[in-house]
Amino acid sequence: RDQLLELLQNVAEGLEFLENGPQADILEQCITAASSIAAVCRQKFSARRQAYGQRFTALLAALQAAGAEPAKAAAARRLLADIQGALREEKELKKEILFLPYKASMWDSLESVWQAAAKDTEHCNAYVVPIPYADRNPDMSAREWHCEIGLFPSEVPVLDYRSIDIAAMHPDAIFIHNPYDDANSVTSVDSSYYSAELKKHTDLLMYVPYYATAGGMGEGQALCSAYFHVDYIVIQAEQIGRLFDPAVSVEKLLPLGSPKFDKVLQTCAHPPVPPVEWQEQLRGKTVYFYNTSLSGMLAD
Protein backbone atom coordinates (compact mmCIF):
# COMPACT_ATOMS: atom_id res chain seq x y z
CA ARG A 1 0.00 0.00 0.00
CA ASP A 2 2.75 2.43 0.93
CA GLN A 3 4.50 1.77 -2.37
CA LEU A 4 1.28 2.40 -4.29
CA LEU A 5 0.67 5.64 -2.40
CA GLU A 6 4.18 6.80 -3.21
CA LEU A 7 3.62 6.07 -6.89
CA LEU A 8 0.26 7.89 -6.80
CA GLN A 9 2.03 10.91 -5.36
CA ASN A 10 4.26 10.89 -8.43
CA VAL A 11 1.12 10.98 -10.57
CA ALA A 12 -0.14 13.93 -8.54
CA GLU A 13 3.12 15.79 -9.16
CA GLY A 14 2.81 15.00 -12.86
CA LEU A 15 -0.66 16.55 -12.87
CA GLU A 16 0.84 19.82 -11.66
CA PHE A 17 2.94 19.97 -14.82
CA LEU A 18 -0.05 19.09 -17.03
CA GLU A 19 -1.98 22.02 -15.63
CA ASN A 20 0.61 24.32 -17.18
CA GLY A 21 0.04 22.97 -20.67
CA PRO A 22 0.10 19.74 -22.74
CA GLN A 23 3.21 17.63 -22.14
CA ALA A 24 3.05 14.26 -23.88
CA ASP A 25 5.94 12.59 -22.04
CA ILE A 26 4.59 13.44 -18.58
CA LEU A 27 1.09 12.39 -19.61
CA GLU A 28 2.43 9.03 -20.78
CA GLN A 29 4.30 8.51 -17.47
CA CYS A 30 1.17 9.34 -15.45
CA ILE A 31 -0.99 6.95 -17.45
CA THR A 32 1.61 4.16 -17.21
CA ALA A 33 1.90 4.59 -13.43
CA ALA A 34 -1.88 4.67 -12.92
CA SER A 35 -2.33 1.56 -15.10
CA SER A 36 0.34 -0.31 -13.12
CA ILE A 37 -1.30 0.61 -9.81
CA ALA A 38 -4.69 -0.51 -11.10
CA ALA A 39 -3.22 -3.91 -12.06
CA VAL A 40 -1.69 -4.36 -8.58
CA CYS A 41 -4.99 -3.46 -6.92
CA ARG A 42 -6.84 -6.05 -8.99
CA GLN A 43 -4.28 -8.68 -8.05
CA LYS A 44 -3.81 -7.90 -4.36
CA PHE A 45 -7.26 -6.84 -3.18
CA SER A 46 -10.22 -9.08 -2.47
CA ALA A 47 -13.19 -9.29 -4.84
CA ARG A 48 -15.10 -6.91 -2.59
CA ARG A 49 -12.58 -4.18 -3.44
CA GLN A 50 -12.82 -4.44 -7.19
CA ALA A 51 -14.48 -1.01 -7.15
CA TYR A 52 -10.92 0.24 -7.40
CA GLY A 53 -11.02 -0.82 -11.03
CA GLN A 54 -13.88 1.59 -11.73
CA ARG A 55 -12.03 4.41 -9.99
CA PHE A 56 -8.89 3.85 -12.02
CA THR A 57 -10.88 3.65 -15.26
CA ALA A 58 -12.30 7.07 -14.44
CA LEU A 59 -8.85 8.38 -13.47
CA LEU A 60 -7.26 7.20 -16.72
CA ALA A 61 -10.02 8.90 -18.73
CA ALA A 62 -9.54 12.09 -16.71
CA LEU A 63 -5.77 11.99 -17.31
CA GLN A 64 -6.31 11.64 -21.04
CA ALA A 65 -8.67 14.63 -20.95
CA ALA A 66 -6.20 16.67 -18.91
CA GLY A 67 -3.50 15.89 -21.44
CA ALA A 68 -5.59 17.52 -24.15
CA GLU A 69 -7.13 20.29 -22.05
CA PRO A 70 -5.09 21.43 -19.01
CA ALA A 71 -8.19 22.95 -17.43
CA LYS A 72 -9.56 19.42 -16.91
CA ALA A 73 -6.63 18.46 -14.67
CA ALA A 74 -8.65 19.51 -11.62
CA ALA A 75 -11.11 16.66 -12.23
CA ALA A 76 -8.24 14.17 -12.43
CA ARG A 77 -6.81 15.62 -9.22
CA ARG A 78 -10.13 15.05 -7.39
CA LEU A 79 -10.30 11.44 -8.56
CA LEU A 80 -6.69 10.90 -7.57
CA ALA A 81 -7.27 12.32 -4.08
CA ASP A 82 -10.28 10.01 -3.69
CA ILE A 83 -8.17 6.94 -4.54
CA GLN A 84 -5.34 8.05 -2.26
CA GLY A 85 -7.75 8.48 0.65
CA ALA A 86 -9.30 5.06 0.08
CA LEU A 87 -5.90 3.38 -0.06
CA ARG A 88 -4.76 5.01 3.19
CA GLU A 89 -7.78 3.54 4.96
CA GLU A 90 -7.57 0.15 3.25
CA LYS A 91 -7.90 -2.58 5.89
CA GLU A 92 -8.01 -5.64 3.68
CA LEU A 93 -4.36 -5.71 2.68
CA LYS A 94 -2.71 -8.78 4.17
CA LYS A 95 0.73 -9.10 5.69
CA GLU A 96 3.06 -11.18 3.57
CA ILE A 97 5.09 -13.34 5.98
CA LEU A 98 7.92 -15.54 4.77
CA PHE A 99 9.44 -18.37 6.82
CA LEU A 100 12.88 -19.55 5.70
CA PRO A 101 13.85 -22.74 7.55
CA TYR A 102 16.81 -24.73 6.33
CA LYS A 103 16.83 -27.95 8.39
CA ALA A 104 13.56 -29.82 8.75
CA SER A 105 14.64 -31.07 12.19
CA MET A 106 14.73 -27.44 13.37
CA TRP A 107 11.28 -26.57 12.04
CA ASP A 108 9.90 -26.72 15.59
CA SER A 109 11.71 -23.44 16.28
CA LEU A 110 9.36 -21.66 13.86
CA GLU A 111 6.35 -23.94 13.67
CA SER A 112 3.96 -22.35 16.18
CA VAL A 113 4.61 -18.87 14.77
CA TRP A 114 3.77 -20.17 11.30
CA GLN A 115 0.67 -21.92 12.66
CA ALA A 116 -0.61 -18.64 14.10
CA ALA A 117 0.07 -16.74 10.87
CA ALA A 118 -1.42 -19.48 8.67
CA LYS A 119 -4.55 -19.60 10.83
CA ASP A 120 -5.08 -15.84 10.58
CA THR A 121 -6.11 -15.91 6.94
CA GLU A 122 -7.92 -12.58 7.28
CA HIS A 123 -4.69 -10.69 7.95
CA CYS A 124 -1.79 -12.88 6.79
CA ASN A 125 -0.42 -14.75 3.82
CA ALA A 126 2.16 -17.14 5.28
CA TYR A 127 4.73 -18.93 3.11
CA VAL A 128 7.22 -21.64 4.11
CA VAL A 129 10.26 -21.88 1.85
CA PRO A 130 12.96 -24.40 2.86
CA ILE A 131 16.27 -22.95 1.68
CA PRO A 132 19.43 -24.75 0.51
CA TYR A 133 22.41 -25.26 2.79
CA ALA A 134 25.81 -26.89 2.47
CA ASP A 135 27.96 -29.10 4.65
CA ARG A 136 31.39 -27.50 4.85
CA ASN A 137 34.95 -28.76 4.49
CA PRO A 138 37.58 -27.71 7.04
CA ASP A 139 38.61 -24.87 4.70
CA MET A 140 35.00 -23.56 4.82
CA SER A 141 34.29 -24.52 1.22
CA ALA A 142 31.01 -26.28 0.42
CA ARG A 143 31.26 -30.08 0.47
CA GLU A 144 27.67 -31.07 -0.30
CA TRP A 145 24.45 -29.11 -0.83
CA HIS A 146 21.04 -30.06 0.57
CA CYS A 147 17.46 -28.86 0.42
CA GLU A 148 15.14 -30.69 2.80
CA ILE A 149 11.83 -29.63 1.26
CA GLY A 150 10.66 -33.25 1.23
CA LEU A 151 11.26 -33.76 4.95
CA PHE A 152 8.79 -31.23 6.35
CA PRO A 153 5.46 -32.34 7.89
CA SER A 154 2.78 -33.08 5.32
CA GLU A 155 0.49 -30.39 6.75
CA VAL A 156 3.04 -27.66 5.97
CA PRO A 157 2.56 -26.35 2.39
CA VAL A 158 6.22 -25.78 1.50
CA LEU A 159 7.29 -23.90 -1.63
CA ASP A 160 10.31 -24.47 -3.85
CA TYR A 161 12.90 -21.77 -3.17
CA ARG A 162 13.61 -21.56 -6.91
CA SER A 163 10.08 -20.28 -7.50
CA ILE A 164 10.35 -17.39 -5.02
CA ASP A 165 11.93 -14.02 -5.87
CA ILE A 166 12.27 -12.45 -2.43
CA ALA A 167 13.40 -9.11 -3.81
CA ALA A 168 10.31 -8.85 -6.00
CA MET A 169 8.02 -10.20 -3.29
CA HIS A 170 9.41 -7.87 -0.58
CA PRO A 171 7.49 -9.58 2.25
CA ASP A 172 6.40 -7.56 5.28
CA ALA A 173 8.29 -9.96 7.56
CA ILE A 174 10.84 -12.75 7.23
CA PHE A 175 11.49 -15.31 9.98
CA ILE A 176 14.80 -17.19 10.15
CA HIS A 177 16.34 -19.66 12.60
CA ASN A 178 19.95 -19.58 11.36
CA PRO A 179 21.95 -16.65 12.81
CA TYR A 180 25.44 -17.59 11.62
CA ASP A 181 25.55 -16.47 7.98
CA ASP A 182 29.12 -17.30 6.83
CA ALA A 183 30.55 -17.93 10.31
CA ASN A 184 29.41 -21.51 10.88
CA SER A 185 32.27 -23.97 10.22
CA VAL A 186 29.88 -26.94 9.95
CA THR A 187 27.12 -25.72 7.63
CA SER A 188 26.11 -22.62 5.71
CA VAL A 189 22.93 -21.58 3.97
CA ASP A 190 23.29 -20.16 0.48
CA SER A 191 24.80 -16.66 0.64
CA SER A 192 21.70 -15.09 -0.91
CA TYR A 193 19.92 -15.96 2.36
CA TYR A 194 22.46 -14.33 4.69
CA SER A 195 20.81 -11.86 7.04
CA ALA A 196 22.32 -8.74 5.44
CA GLU A 197 20.87 -9.75 2.08
CA LEU A 198 17.44 -10.64 3.47
CA LYS A 199 17.20 -7.33 5.32
CA LYS A 200 17.38 -5.51 1.98
CA HIS A 201 14.11 -7.11 0.91
CA THR A 202 11.81 -6.96 3.95
CA ASP A 203 10.43 -4.45 6.42
CA LEU A 204 10.97 -6.76 9.39
CA LEU A 205 13.61 -9.48 9.81
CA MET A 206 13.06 -11.77 12.81
CA TYR A 207 15.42 -14.36 14.25
CA VAL A 208 13.99 -17.14 16.42
CA PRO A 209 16.68 -19.36 18.00
CA TYR A 210 16.77 -22.96 16.86
CA TYR A 211 17.61 -24.03 20.42
CA ALA A 212 16.30 -23.67 23.96
CA THR A 213 18.61 -23.35 26.95
CA ALA A 214 18.54 -24.14 30.64
CA GLY A 215 20.53 -21.00 31.33
CA GLY A 216 23.78 -21.18 29.38
CA MET A 217 24.96 -20.02 25.99
CA GLY A 218 28.14 -20.63 24.03
CA GLU A 219 30.30 -17.81 22.72
CA GLY A 220 29.20 -18.60 19.20
CA GLN A 221 25.57 -18.02 20.17
CA ALA A 222 26.12 -14.93 22.31
CA LEU A 223 27.19 -12.91 19.28
CA CYS A 224 26.30 -13.86 15.71
CA SER A 225 26.55 -11.81 12.55
CA ALA A 226 22.79 -11.90 12.01
CA TYR A 227 22.22 -10.03 15.29
CA PHE A 228 23.44 -6.84 13.62
CA HIS A 229 20.96 -7.13 10.73
CA VAL A 230 17.78 -8.54 12.25
CA ASP A 231 15.19 -6.20 13.71
CA TYR A 232 14.33 -8.49 16.61
CA ILE A 233 15.56 -11.65 18.34
CA VAL A 234 12.90 -13.72 20.07
CA ILE A 235 14.21 -15.14 23.36
CA GLN A 236 12.55 -17.72 25.58
CA ALA A 237 12.65 -15.64 28.79
CA GLU A 238 13.76 -12.20 29.92
CA GLN A 239 16.71 -13.48 31.96
CA ILE A 240 18.19 -15.10 28.84
CA GLY A 241 18.94 -11.61 27.59
CA ARG A 242 21.92 -11.28 29.95
CA LEU A 243 23.67 -14.13 28.13
CA PHE A 244 23.98 -12.13 24.91
CA ASP A 245 27.10 -10.15 24.11
CA PRO A 246 26.88 -6.48 25.18
CA ALA A 247 27.18 -5.54 21.50
CA VAL A 248 23.63 -6.84 20.99
CA SER A 249 21.08 -4.09 21.52
CA VAL A 250 18.70 -4.97 24.35
CA GLU A 251 15.90 -3.29 22.39
CA LYS A 252 16.14 -6.12 19.87
CA LEU A 253 15.46 -8.84 22.45
CA LEU A 254 11.83 -9.90 22.71
CA PRO A 255 11.16 -12.32 25.63
CA LEU A 256 8.12 -13.97 24.07
CA GLY A 257 8.89 -17.62 24.78
CA SER A 258 9.99 -20.34 22.39
CA PRO A 259 8.10 -22.22 19.67
CA LYS A 260 10.10 -25.26 20.80
CA PHE A 261 8.19 -25.20 24.10
CA ASP A 262 4.94 -24.87 22.15
CA LYS A 263 5.92 -28.00 20.23
CA VAL A 264 6.53 -29.92 23.47
CA LEU A 265 3.13 -28.89 24.84
CA GLN A 266 1.38 -29.82 21.59
CA THR A 267 3.14 -33.20 21.49
CA CYS A 268 2.27 -33.95 25.13
CA ALA A 269 -1.36 -33.08 24.43
CA HIS A 270 -1.40 -35.32 21.36
CA PRO A 271 1.38 -37.89 21.85
CA PRO A 272 2.39 -39.95 18.84
CA VAL A 273 2.44 -43.74 19.00
CA PRO A 274 5.99 -44.93 19.79
CA PRO A 275 7.66 -47.24 17.26
CA VAL A 276 6.86 -50.88 17.87
CA GLU A 277 10.50 -51.73 18.66
CA TRP A 278 10.54 -49.02 21.36
CA GLN A 279 7.41 -50.21 23.11
CA GLU A 280 8.89 -53.53 24.23
CA GLN A 281 12.15 -51.96 25.40
CA LEU A 282 10.37 -49.20 27.35
CA ARG A 283 7.76 -51.39 29.04
CA GLY A 284 8.02 -51.21 32.84
CA LYS A 285 10.97 -48.81 32.81
CA THR A 286 11.56 -45.21 33.78
CA VAL A 287 13.22 -43.57 30.82
CA TYR A 288 15.33 -40.42 30.78
CA PHE A 289 16.14 -38.50 27.63
CA TYR A 290 19.62 -36.98 27.73
CA ASN A 291 20.41 -34.38 25.10
CA THR A 292 23.99 -33.36 24.36
CA SER A 293 25.11 -30.24 22.54
CA LEU A 294 27.72 -29.88 19.86
CA SER A 295 29.63 -27.22 21.82
CA GLY A 296 29.90 -29.54 24.82
CA MET A 297 31.26 -32.35 22.67
CA LEU A 298 33.83 -30.08 21.02
CA ALA A 299 34.94 -28.60 24.34
CA ASP A 300 35.26 -31.90 26.23
CSV table of C-alpha atoms in Angstrom, one decimal:
chain,number,residue,atom,x,y,z
A,1,ARG,CA,0.0,0.0,0.0
A,2,ASP,CA,2.8,2.4,0.9
A,3,GLN,CA,4.5,1.8,-2.4
A,4,LEU,CA,1.3,2.4,-4.3
A,5,LEU,CA,0.7,5.6,-2.4
A,6,GLU,CA,4.2,6.8,-3.2
A,7,LEU,CA,3.6,6.1,-6.9
A,8,LEU,CA,0.3,7.9,-6.8
A,9,GLN,CA,2.0,10.9,-5.4
A,10,ASN,CA,4.3,10.9,-8.4
A,11,VAL,CA,1.1,11.0,-10.6
A,12,ALA,CA,-0.1,13.9,-8.5
A,13,GLU,CA,3.1,15.8,-9.2
A,14,GLY,CA,2.8,15.0,-12.9
A,15,LEU,CA,-0.7,16.6,-12.9
A,16,GLU,CA,0.8,19.8,-11.7
A,17,PHE,CA,2.9,20.0,-14.8
A,18,LEU,CA,0.0,19.1,-17.0
A,19,GLU,CA,-2.0,22.0,-15.6
A,20,ASN,CA,0.6,24.3,-17.2
A,21,GLY,CA,0.0,23.0,-20.7
A,22,PRO,CA,0.1,19.7,-22.7
A,23,GLN,CA,3.2,17.6,-22.1
A,24,ALA,CA,3.1,14.3,-23.9
A,25,ASP,CA,5.9,12.6,-22.0
A,26,ILE,CA,4.6,13.4,-18.6
A,27,LEU,CA,1.1,12.4,-19.6
A,28,GLU,CA,2.4,9.0,-20.8
A,29,GLN,CA,4.3,8.5,-17.5
A,30,CYS,CA,1.2,9.3,-15.5
A,31,ILE,CA,-1.0,6.9,-17.5
A,32,THR,CA,1.6,4.2,-17.2
A,33,ALA,CA,1.9,4.6,-13.4
A,34,ALA,CA,-1.9,4.7,-12.9
A,35,SER,CA,-2.3,1.6,-15.1
A,36,SER,CA,0.3,-0.3,-13.1
A,37,ILE,CA,-1.3,0.6,-9.8
A,38,ALA,CA,-4.7,-0.5,-11.1
A,39,ALA,CA,-3.2,-3.9,-12.1
A,40,VAL,CA,-1.7,-4.4,-8.6
A,41,CYS,CA,-5.0,-3.5,-6.9
A,42,ARG,CA,-6.8,-6.0,-9.0
A,43,GLN,CA,-4.3,-8.7,-8.1
A,44,LYS,CA,-3.8,-7.9,-4.4
A,45,PHE,CA,-7.3,-6.8,-3.2
A,46,SER,CA,-10.2,-9.1,-2.5
A,47,ALA,CA,-13.2,-9.3,-4.8
A,48,ARG,CA,-15.1,-6.9,-2.6
A,49,ARG,CA,-12.6,-4.2,-3.4
A,50,GLN,CA,-12.8,-4.4,-7.2
A,51,ALA,CA,-14.5,-1.0,-7.2
A,52,TYR,CA,-10.9,0.2,-7.4
A,53,GLY,CA,-11.0,-0.8,-11.0
A,54,GLN,CA,-13.9,1.6,-11.7
A,55,ARG,CA,-12.0,4.4,-10.0
A,56,PHE,CA,-8.9,3.8,-12.0
A,57,THR,CA,-10.9,3.6,-15.3
A,58,ALA,CA,-12.3,7.1,-14.4
A,59,LEU,CA,-8.8,8.4,-13.5
A,60,LEU,CA,-7.3,7.2,-16.7
A,61,ALA,CA,-10.0,8.9,-18.7
A,62,ALA,CA,-9.5,12.1,-16.7
A,63,LEU,CA,-5.8,12.0,-17.3
A,64,GLN,CA,-6.3,11.6,-21.0
A,65,ALA,CA,-8.7,14.6,-21.0
A,66,ALA,CA,-6.2,16.7,-18.9
A,67,GLY,CA,-3.5,15.9,-21.4
A,68,ALA,CA,-5.6,17.5,-24.1
A,69,GLU,CA,-7.1,20.3,-22.1
A,70,PRO,CA,-5.1,21.4,-19.0
A,71,ALA,CA,-8.2,23.0,-17.4
A,72,LYS,CA,-9.6,19.4,-16.9
A,73,ALA,CA,-6.6,18.5,-14.7
A,74,ALA,CA,-8.7,19.5,-11.6
A,75,ALA,CA,-11.1,16.7,-12.2
A,76,ALA,CA,-8.2,14.2,-12.4
A,77,ARG,CA,-6.8,15.6,-9.2
A,78,ARG,CA,-10.1,15.0,-7.4
A,79,LEU,CA,-10.3,11.4,-8.6
A,80,LEU,CA,-6.7,10.9,-7.6
A,81,ALA,CA,-7.3,12.3,-4.1
A,82,ASP,CA,-10.3,10.0,-3.7
A,83,ILE,CA,-8.2,6.9,-4.5
A,84,GLN,CA,-5.3,8.1,-2.3
A,85,GLY,CA,-7.8,8.5,0.6
A,86,ALA,CA,-9.3,5.1,0.1
A,87,LEU,CA,-5.9,3.4,-0.1
A,88,ARG,CA,-4.8,5.0,3.2
A,89,GLU,CA,-7.8,3.5,5.0
A,90,GLU,CA,-7.6,0.1,3.2
A,91,LYS,CA,-7.9,-2.6,5.9
A,92,GLU,CA,-8.0,-5.6,3.7
A,93,LEU,CA,-4.4,-5.7,2.7
A,94,LYS,CA,-2.7,-8.8,4.2
A,95,LYS,CA,0.7,-9.1,5.7
A,96,GLU,CA,3.1,-11.2,3.6
A,97,ILE,CA,5.1,-13.3,6.0
A,98,LEU,CA,7.9,-15.5,4.8
A,99,PHE,CA,9.4,-18.4,6.8
A,100,LEU,CA,12.9,-19.5,5.7
A,101,PRO,CA,13.9,-22.7,7.6
A,102,TYR,CA,16.8,-24.7,6.3
A,103,LYS,CA,16.8,-27.9,8.4
A,104,ALA,CA,13.6,-29.8,8.8
A,105,SER,CA,14.6,-31.1,12.2
A,106,MET,CA,14.7,-27.4,13.4
A,107,TRP,CA,11.3,-26.6,12.0
A,108,ASP,CA,9.9,-26.7,15.6
A,109,SER,CA,11.7,-23.4,16.3
A,110,LEU,CA,9.4,-21.7,13.9
A,111,GLU,CA,6.3,-23.9,13.7
A,112,SER,CA,4.0,-22.4,16.2
A,113,VAL,CA,4.6,-18.9,14.8
A,114,TRP,CA,3.8,-20.2,11.3
A,115,GLN,CA,0.7,-21.9,12.7
A,116,ALA,CA,-0.6,-18.6,14.1
A,117,ALA,CA,0.1,-16.7,10.9
A,118,ALA,CA,-1.4,-19.5,8.7
A,119,LYS,CA,-4.5,-19.6,10.8
A,120,ASP,CA,-5.1,-15.8,10.6
A,121,THR,CA,-6.1,-15.9,6.9
A,122,GLU,CA,-7.9,-12.6,7.3
A,123,HIS,CA,-4.7,-10.7,7.9
A,124,CYS,CA,-1.8,-12.9,6.8
A,125,ASN,CA,-0.4,-14.7,3.8
A,126,ALA,CA,2.2,-17.1,5.3
A,127,TYR,CA,4.7,-18.9,3.1
A,128,VAL,CA,7.2,-21.6,4.1
A,129,VAL,CA,10.3,-21.9,1.8
A,130,PRO,CA,13.0,-24.4,2.9
A,131,ILE,CA,16.3,-22.9,1.7
A,132,PRO,CA,19.4,-24.7,0.5
A,133,TYR,CA,22.4,-25.3,2.8
A,134,ALA,CA,25.8,-26.9,2.5
A,135,ASP,CA,28.0,-29.1,4.6
A,136,ARG,CA,31.4,-27.5,4.9
A,137,ASN,CA,34.9,-28.8,4.5
A,138,PRO,CA,37.6,-27.7,7.0
A,139,ASP,CA,38.6,-24.9,4.7
A,140,MET,CA,35.0,-23.6,4.8
A,141,SER,CA,34.3,-24.5,1.2
A,142,ALA,CA,31.0,-26.3,0.4
A,143,ARG,CA,31.3,-30.1,0.5
A,144,GLU,CA,27.7,-31.1,-0.3
A,145,TRP,CA,24.4,-29.1,-0.8
A,146,HIS,CA,21.0,-30.1,0.6
A,147,CYS,CA,17.5,-28.9,0.4
A,148,GLU,CA,15.1,-30.7,2.8
A,149,ILE,CA,11.8,-29.6,1.3
A,150,GLY,CA,10.7,-33.2,1.2
A,151,LEU,CA,11.3,-33.8,5.0
A,152,PHE,CA,8.8,-31.2,6.3
A,153,PRO,CA,5.5,-32.3,7.9
A,154,SER,CA,2.8,-33.1,5.3
A,155,GLU,CA,0.5,-30.4,6.7
A,156,VAL,CA,3.0,-27.7,6.0
A,157,PRO,CA,2.6,-26.3,2.4
A,158,VAL,CA,6.2,-25.8,1.5
A,159,LEU,CA,7.3,-23.9,-1.6
A,160,ASP,CA,10.3,-24.5,-3.9
A,161,TYR,CA,12.9,-21.8,-3.2
A,162,ARG,CA,13.6,-21.6,-6.9
A,163,SER,CA,10.1,-20.3,-7.5
A,164,ILE,CA,10.4,-17.4,-5.0
A,165,ASP,CA,11.9,-14.0,-5.9
A,166,ILE,CA,12.3,-12.5,-2.4
A,167,ALA,CA,13.4,-9.1,-3.8
A,168,ALA,CA,10.3,-8.8,-6.0
A,169,MET,CA,8.0,-10.2,-3.3
A,170,HIS,CA,9.4,-7.9,-0.6
A,171,PRO,CA,7.5,-9.6,2.3
A,172,ASP,CA,6.4,-7.6,5.3
A,173,ALA,CA,8.3,-10.0,7.6
A,174,ILE,CA,10.8,-12.8,7.2
A,175,PHE,CA,11.5,-15.3,10.0
A,176,ILE,CA,14.8,-17.2,10.2
A,177,HIS,CA,16.3,-19.7,12.6
A,178,ASN,CA,19.9,-19.6,11.4
A,179,PRO,CA,21.9,-16.7,12.8
A,180,TYR,CA,25.4,-17.6,11.6
A,181,ASP,CA,25.6,-16.5,8.0
A,182,ASP,CA,29.1,-17.3,6.8
A,183,ALA,CA,30.5,-17.9,10.3
A,184,ASN,CA,29.4,-21.5,10.9
A,185,SER,CA,32.3,-24.0,10.2
A,186,VAL,CA,29.9,-26.9,9.9
A,187,THR,CA,27.1,-25.7,7.6
A,188,SER,CA,26.1,-22.6,5.7
A,189,VAL,CA,22.9,-21.6,4.0
A,190,ASP,CA,23.3,-20.2,0.5
A,191,SER,CA,24.8,-16.7,0.6
A,192,SER,CA,21.7,-15.1,-0.9
A,193,TYR,CA,19.9,-16.0,2.4
A,194,TYR,CA,22.5,-14.3,4.7
A,195,SER,CA,20.8,-11.9,7.0
A,196,ALA,CA,22.3,-8.7,5.4
A,197,GLU,CA,20.9,-9.8,2.1
A,198,LEU,CA,17.4,-10.6,3.5
A,199,LYS,CA,17.2,-7.3,5.3
A,200,LYS,CA,17.4,-5.5,2.0
A,201,HIS,CA,14.1,-7.1,0.9
A,202,THR,CA,11.8,-7.0,3.9
A,203,ASP,CA,10.4,-4.5,6.4
A,204,LEU,CA,11.0,-6.8,9.4
A,205,LEU,CA,13.6,-9.5,9.8
A,206,MET,CA,13.1,-11.8,12.8
A,207,TYR,CA,15.4,-14.4,14.2
A,208,VAL,CA,14.0,-17.1,16.4
A,209,PRO,CA,16.7,-19.4,18.0
A,210,TYR,CA,16.8,-23.0,16.9
A,211,TYR,CA,17.6,-24.0,20.4
A,212,ALA,CA,16.3,-23.7,24.0
A,213,THR,CA,18.6,-23.4,26.9
A,214,ALA,CA,18.5,-24.1,30.6
A,215,GLY,CA,20.5,-21.0,31.3
A,216,GLY,CA,23.8,-21.2,29.4
A,217,MET,CA,25.0,-20.0,26.0
A,218,GLY,CA,28.1,-20.6,24.0
A,219,GLU,CA,30.3,-17.8,22.7
A,220,GLY,CA,29.2,-18.6,19.2
A,221,GLN,CA,25.6,-18.0,20.2
A,222,ALA,CA,26.1,-14.9,22.3
A,223,LEU,CA,27.2,-12.9,19.3
A,224,CYS,CA,26.3,-13.9,15.7
A,225,SER,CA,26.5,-11.8,12.5
A,226,ALA,CA,22.8,-11.9,12.0
A,227,TYR,CA,22.2,-10.0,15.3
A,228,PHE,CA,23.4,-6.8,13.6
A,229,HIS,CA,21.0,-7.1,10.7
A,230,VAL,CA,17.8,-8.5,12.3
A,231,ASP,CA,15.2,-6.2,13.7
A,232,TYR,CA,14.3,-8.5,16.6
A,233,ILE,CA,15.6,-11.6,18.3
A,234,VAL,CA,12.9,-13.7,20.1
A,235,ILE,CA,14.2,-15.1,23.4
A,236,GLN,CA,12.6,-17.7,25.6
A,237,ALA,CA,12.6,-15.6,28.8
A,238,GLU,CA,13.8,-12.2,29.9
A,239,GLN,CA,16.7,-13.5,32.0
A,240,ILE,CA,18.2,-15.1,28.8
A,241,GLY,CA,18.9,-11.6,27.6
A,242,ARG,CA,21.9,-11.3,30.0
A,243,LEU,CA,23.7,-14.1,28.1
A,244,PHE,CA,24.0,-12.1,24.9
A,245,ASP,CA,27.1,-10.1,24.1
A,246,PRO,CA,26.9,-6.5,25.2
A,247,ALA,CA,27.2,-5.5,21.5
A,248,VAL,CA,23.6,-6.8,21.0
A,249,SER,CA,21.1,-4.1,21.5
A,250,VAL,CA,18.7,-5.0,24.4
A,251,GLU,CA,15.9,-3.3,22.4
A,252,LYS,CA,16.1,-6.1,19.9
A,253,LEU,CA,15.5,-8.8,22.5
A,254,LEU,CA,11.8,-9.9,22.7
A,255,PRO,CA,11.2,-12.3,25.6
A,256,LEU,CA,8.1,-14.0,24.1
A,257,GLY,CA,8.9,-17.6,24.8
A,258,SER,CA,10.0,-20.3,22.4
A,259,PRO,CA,8.1,-22.2,19.7
A,260,LYS,CA,10.1,-25.3,20.8
A,261,PHE,CA,8.2,-25.2,24.1
A,262,ASP,CA,4.9,-24.9,22.1
A,263,LYS,CA,5.9,-28.0,20.2
A,264,VAL,CA,6.5,-29.9,23.5
A,265,LEU,CA,3.1,-28.9,24.8
A,266,GLN,CA,1.4,-29.8,21.6
A,267,THR,CA,3.1,-33.2,21.5
A,268,CYS,CA,2.3,-34.0,25.1
A,269,ALA,CA,-1.4,-33.1,24.4
A,270,HIS,CA,-1.4,-35.3,21.4
A,271,PRO,CA,1.4,-37.9,21.9
A,272,PRO,CA,2.4,-40.0,18.8
A,273,VAL,CA,2.4,-43.7,19.0
A,274,PRO,CA,6.0,-44.9,19.8
A,275,PRO,CA,7.7,-47.2,17.3
A,276,VAL,CA,6.9,-50.9,17.9
A,277,GLU,CA,10.5,-51.7,18.7
A,278,TRP,CA,10.5,-49.0,21.4
A,279,GLN,CA,7.4,-50.2,23.1
A,280,GLU,CA,8.9,-53.5,24.2
A,281,GLN,CA,12.2,-52.0,25.4
A,282,LEU,CA,10.4,-49.2,27.3
A,283,ARG,CA,7.8,-51.4,29.0
A,284,GLY,CA,8.0,-51.2,32.8
A,285,LYS,CA,11.0,-48.8,32.8
A,286,THR,CA,11.6,-45.2,33.8
A,287,VAL,CA,13.2,-43.6,30.8
A,288,TYR,CA,15.3,-40.4,30.8
A,289,PHE,CA,16.1,-38.5,27.6
A,290,TYR,CA,19.6,-37.0,27.7
A,291,ASN,CA,20.4,-34.4,25.1
A,292,THR,CA,24.0,-33.4,24.4
A,293,SER,CA,25.1,-30.2,22.5
A,294,LEU,CA,27.7,-29.9,19.9
A,295,SER,CA,29.6,-27.2,21.8
A,296,GLY,CA,29.9,-29.5,24.8
A,297,MET,CA,31.3,-32.3,22.7
A,298,LEU,CA,33.8,-30.1,21.0
A,299,ALA,CA,34.9,-28.6,24.3
A,300,ASP,CA,35.3,-31.9,26.2
